[in-house]
Amino acid sequence: MEEAEKRYEEAMAEDASGEDVQAFLKHFEEMEAEDIKEFAENNQEANLQNLTAPASEEDLQAWPDGAWGVAWWSNSLDNKQREAMQNHLPLIVGNVQGVPSDVSHEANINAHDHLRDSDEHAEYRDNIVDIERAVGEQDNAGDRYLLSLDVGTPGEDRQPLAEISVGDPDRAAEVTYNVPGMNSGTHSMDGEVDHAQTIYDNTGDQAVIAWMGYDPPTMDETISFDEGSVLLDNRADEGGYRLAYALDSRHESRASEHSDGDSDVDIKVLAHSYGTNMTAHALTRTEHDVHSVVFMGSSGIPRDVAEDASDLNVEVVNGQPRVFATEANADWLAGVGRGDLPWWLGGGDFDPYGAMDRIDPTHEDFGAYVFTSDIHDPLFGESEHPDLESVTDHSRDMAEEGEYGYLDDGTLSLDTITQILRGENQLVDYESVPGYSIENYE
């Protein structure tokens, strides 16, 4: 027991390494089931605080990845040890990459009991409740899995983070990570899962993960010029390590199931607003290429992160990476994130920190496949898309009648995104294509 508690203390330290985390988890292989129970009783904070997450390039190399987690859970622990871990240390089990989705789900649901019974996270109780409610709404197609539940490390003051999948990412041939931007959070996790559900319903057999695995900037922080401003890149930098870890671990856990080491899953990313900045950080840190990435209403990609689409770790087809981007004409807020004020706010450049250098991924210099989110009414005849609507705002969904966000049903945006995620790229009516003039692209 003394050795287990020593390993735990090292794994929870502010300067913990990936080796410390691995050593702590591996020590459970040497413990009897009753010892695991005793450890949990003596260290109740293990169900109230999370192990640290990777926060540097070095961490990404050292942290236990998806393949490590598969081997640890399936091969290194016996049935009694696994049962004891699930029952008595659910917050640990539920957040180890590579643990099966159904096991992570059950463990994280069990962890809610400990969190509800404690005042440790009273400030964020509503977030915790909303996470549980979002995963419990099973009226629609596709089972829901609570893949991760991160309430923070000791002394860390931020909202809880979570990942909820619609569909089983351990079995689906295609997995899409839906990444939100400014003002998003687990306080509205049901809305995040609604977006995932919309994509799932439109794409068929894909698993779609509502990835609320980072702490995005808020409008209040931006207005007050706080360190959490959307005009700064620090939240994107922090979240980028977390997303890179999640993407690579998903790939590695699936690849570990095959003797040749090849993954049988296409991993895709759909990112909105500040989430595009964070995703760009992640896709310059991953070891494995994702299948494709779609940017919606981007607040801009820092040039020192990615000058163009080829800097991102995305599969290349016909000499071009599968990077797609769109921005609605009515989406003025995306431009503000890149330092461009609309005319009715005075126009011109806006850079209060004096350090902004972000590129619009819909600009031809970035080299993405650009598609429109706007219906262009012809002077004569009928529109090419008479049954679809233009995006009218920066949001992903709009509650007002006659207003539409990027992921609202009935929009040209969602219709096109669905085609891309299905792999029906040839059906998309692009505004620009990298390496070609649009007139010559077929």
PDB file of N, CA and C in Angstrom, residues 144-145 147 162-169 174-180 192-197 199-200 206-213 268-270:
ATOM      1  N   ARG A 144     -24.572   6.354 -26.771  1.00  0.00           N
ATOM      2  CA  ARG A 144     -23.695   7.433 -26.322  1.00  0.00           C
ATOM      3  C   ARG A 144     -22.697   6.910 -25.297  1.00  0.00           C
ATOM      4  N   TYR A 145     -21.468   7.391 -25.423  1.00  0.00           N
ATOM      5  CA  TYR A 145     -20.380   6.942 -24.559  1.00  0.00           C
ATOM      6  C   TYR A 145     -19.680   8.156 -23.959  1.00  0.00           C
ATOM      7  N   LEU A 147     -16.571   9.197 -22.907  1.00  0.00           N
ATOM      8  CA  LEU A 147     -15.216   8.689 -23.100  1.00  0.00           C
ATOM      9  C   LEU A 147     -14.216   9.279 -22.122  1.00  0.00           C
ATOM     10  N   ALA A 162     -14.944  17.147 -20.997  1.00  0.00           N
ATOM     11  CA  ALA A 162     -15.544  15.840 -21.275  1.00  0.00           C
ATOM     12  C   ALA A 162     -15.523  15.547 -22.767  1.00  0.00           C
ATOM     13  N   GLU A 163     -15.603  14.268 -23.091  1.00  0.00           N
ATOM     14  CA  GLU A 163     -15.799  13.792 -24.460  1.00  0.00           C
ATOM     15  C   GLU A 163     -16.970  12.820 -24.450  1.00  0.00           C
ATOM     16  N   ILE A 164     -17.950  13.074 -25.291  1.00  0.00           N
ATOM     17  CA  ILE A 164     -19.084  12.161 -25.425  1.00  0.00           C
ATOM     18  C   ILE A 164     -19.202  11.757 -26.889  1.00  0.00           C
ATOM     19  N   SER A 165     -19.234  10.470 -27.131  1.00  0.00           N
ATOM     20  CA  SER A 165     -19.351   9.970 -28.496  1.00  0.00           C
ATOM     21  C   SER A 165     -20.765   9.495 -28.774  1.00  0.00           C
ATOM     22  N   VAL A 166     -21.260   9.839 -29.954  1.00  0.00           N
ATOM     23  CA  VAL A 166     -22.483   9.247 -30.486  1.00  0.00           C
ATOM     24  C   VAL A 166     -22.031   8.154 -31.447  1.00  0.00           C
ATOM     25  N   GLY A 167     -22.287   6.904 -31.098  1.00  0.00           N
ATOM     26  CA  GLY A 167     -21.734   5.776 -31.829  1.00  0.00           C
ATOM     27  C   GLY A 167     -20.455   5.303 -31.160  1.00  0.00           C
ATOM     28  N   ASP A 168     -20.104   4.052 -31.383  1.00  0.00           N
ATOM     29  CA  ASP A 168     -18.963   3.439 -30.704  1.00  0.00           C
ATOM     30  C   ASP A 168     -17.674   3.681 -31.487  1.00  0.00           C
ATOM     31  N   PRO A 169     -16.759   4.505 -30.971  1.00  0.00           N
ATOM     32  CA  PRO A 169     -15.522   4.789 -31.714  1.00  0.00           C
ATOM     33  C   PRO A 169     -14.548   3.622 -31.740  1.00  0.00           C
ATOM     34  N   GLU A 174     -15.190   5.025 -39.327  1.00  0.00           N
ATOM     35  CA  GLU A 174     -14.869   6.447 -39.423  1.00  0.00           C
ATOM     36  C   GLU A 174     -15.267   7.130 -38.121  1.00  0.00           C
ATOM     37  N   VAL A 175     -14.366   7.938 -37.583  1.00  0.00           N
ATOM     38  CA  VAL A 175     -14.613   8.655 -36.333  1.00  0.00           C
ATOM     39  C   VAL A 175     -14.334  10.132 -36.563  1.00  0.00           C
ATOM     40  N   THR A 176     -15.326  10.970 -36.288  1.00  0.00           N
ATOM     41  CA  THR A 176     -15.176  12.419 -36.442  1.00  0.00           C
ATOM     42  C   THR A 176     -15.154  13.089 -35.079  1.00  0.00           C
ATOM     43  N   TYR A 177     -14.149  13.925 -34.862  1.00  0.00           N
ATOM     44  CA  TYR A 177     -14.064  14.746 -33.651  1.00  0.00           C
ATOM     45  C   TYR A 177     -14.650  16.119 -33.972  1.00  0.00           C
ATOM     46  N   ASN A 178     -15.714  16.488 -33.263  1.00  0.00           N
ATOM     47  CA  ASN A 178     -16.339  17.792 -33.460  1.00  0.00           C
ATOM     48  C   ASN A 178     -15.817  18.741 -32.383  1.00  0.00           C
ATOM     49  N   VAL A 179     -15.048  19.743 -32.801  1.00  0.00           N
ATOM     50  CA  VAL A 179     -14.293  20.597 -31.880  1.00  0.00           C
ATOM     51  C   VAL A 179     -14.896  22.001 -31.852  1.00  0.00           C
ATOM     52  N   PRO A 180     -15.335  22.475 -30.689  1.00  0.00           N
ATOM     53  CA  PRO A 180     -15.990  23.782 -30.585  1.00  0.00           C
ATOM     54  C   PRO A 180     -15.003  24.926 -30.383  1.00  0.00           C
ATOM     55  N   GLU A 192     -23.510  20.481 -27.198  1.00  0.00           N
ATOM     56  CA  GLU A 192     -22.373  19.900 -27.917  1.00  0.00           C
ATOM     57  C   GLU A 192     -22.728  18.519 -28.462  1.00  0.00           C
ATOM     58  N   VAL A 193     -23.418  17.740 -27.655  1.00  0.00           N
ATOM     59  CA  VAL A 193     -23.798  16.397 -28.096  1.00  0.00           C
ATOM     60  C   VAL A 193     -24.897  16.475 -29.155  1.00  0.00           C
ATOM     61  N   ASP A 194     -25.753  17.479 -29.081  1.00  0.00           N
ATOM     62  CA  ASP A 194     -26.748  17.675 -30.143  1.00  0.00           C
ATOM     63  C   ASP A 194     -26.058  17.886 -31.489  1.00  0.00           C
ATOM     64  N   HIS A 195     -24.971  18.661 -31.496  1.00  0.00           N
ATOM     65  CA  HIS A 195     -24.228  18.863 -32.742  1.00  0.00           C
ATOM     66  C   HIS A 195     -23.658  17.537 -33.241  1.00  0.00           C
ATOM     67  N   ALA A 196     -23.093  16.758 -32.321  1.00  0.00           N
ATOM     68  CA  ALA A 196     -22.563  15.444 -32.706  1.00  0.00           C
ATOM     69  C   ALA A 196     -23.675  14.550 -33.239  1.00  0.00           C
ATOM     70  N   GLN A 197     -24.841  14.631 -32.613  1.00  0.00           N
ATOM     71  CA  GLN A 197     -25.976  13.825 -33.056  1.00  0.00           C
ATOM     72  C   GLN A 197     -26.406  14.213 -34.467  1.00  0.00           C
ATOM     73  N   ILE A 199     -24.537  15.457 -36.845  1.00  0.00           N
ATOM     74  CA  ILE A 199     -23.550  14.934 -37.787  1.00  0.00           C
ATOM     75  C   ILE A 199     -23.703  13.423 -37.930  1.00  0.00           C
ATOM     76  N   TYR A 200     -23.909  12.744 -36.811  1.00  0.00           N
ATOM     77  CA  TYR A 200     -24.103  11.290 -36.833  1.00  0.00           C
ATOM     78  C   TYR A 200     -25.313  10.927 -37.690  1.00  0.00           C
ATOM     79  N   GLN A 206     -20.775   6.546 -39.000  1.00  0.00           N
ATOM     80  CA  GLN A 206     -19.632   7.131 -38.312  1.00  0.00           C
ATOM     81  C   GLN A 206     -19.920   7.311 -36.826  1.00  0.00           C
ATOM     82  N   ALA A 207     -18.874   7.220 -36.016  1.00  0.00           N
ATOM     83  CA  ALA A 207     -18.977   7.677 -34.633  1.00  0.00           C
ATOM     84  C   ALA A 207     -18.571   9.144 -34.617  1.00  0.00           C
ATOM     85  N   VAL A 208     -19.292   9.950 -33.866  1.00  0.00           N
ATOM     86  CA  VAL A 208     -19.006  11.387 -33.807  1.00  0.00           C
ATOM     87  C   VAL A 208     -18.790  11.774 -32.351  1.00  0.00           C
ATOM     88  N   ILE A 209     -17.628  12.323 -32.061  1.00  0.00           N
ATOM     89  CA  ILE A 209     -17.252  12.665 -30.691  1.00  0.00           C
ATOM     90  C   ILE A 209     -17.410  14.156 -30.459  1.00  0.00           C
ATOM     91  N   ALA A 210     -18.258  14.512 -29.494  1.00  0.00           N
ATOM     92  CA  ALA A 210     -18.333  15.900 -29.029  1.00  0.00           C
ATOM     93  C   ALA A 210     -17.124  16.109 -28.133  1.00  0.00           C
ATOM     94  N   TRP A 211     -16.088  16.754 -28.689  1.00  0.00           N
ATOM     95  CA  TRP A 211     -14.805  16.858 -27.985  1.00  0.00           C
ATOM     96  C   TRP A 211     -14.719  18.188 -27.244  1.00  0.00           C
ATOM     97  N   MET A 212     -15.141  18.157 -25.985  1.00  0.00           N
ATOM     98  CA  MET A 212     -15.020  19.332 -25.124  1.00  0.00           C
ATOM     99  C   MET A 212     -13.842  19.093 -24.192  1.00  0.00           C
ATOM    100  N   GLY A 213     -12.687  18.815 -24.810  1.00  0.00           N
ATOM    101  CA  GLY A 213     -11.504  18.413 -24.065  1.00  0.00           C
ATOM    102  C   GLY A 213     -10.527  19.536 -23.788  1.00  0.00           C
ATOM    103  N   LYS A 268     -11.324  11.927 -38.503  1.00  0.00           N
ATOM    104  CA  LYS A 268     -11.595  13.220 -39.120  1.00  0.00           C
ATOM    105  C   LYS A 268     -11.840  14.255 -38.031  1.00  0.00           C
ATOM    106  N   VAL A 269     -11.625  15.525 -38.366  1.00  0.00           N
ATOM    107  CA  VAL A 269     -11.849  16.603 -37.411  1.00  0.00           C
ATOM    108  C   VAL A 269     -12.706  17.672 -38.069  1.00  0.00           C
ATOM    109  N   LEU A 270     -13.722  18.115 -37.342  1.00  0.00           N
ATOM    110  CA  LEU A 270     -14.584  19.217 -37.764  1.00  0.00           C
ATOM    111  C   LEU A 270     -14.458  20.290 -36.696  1.00  0.00           C
TER     112      LEU A 270
END
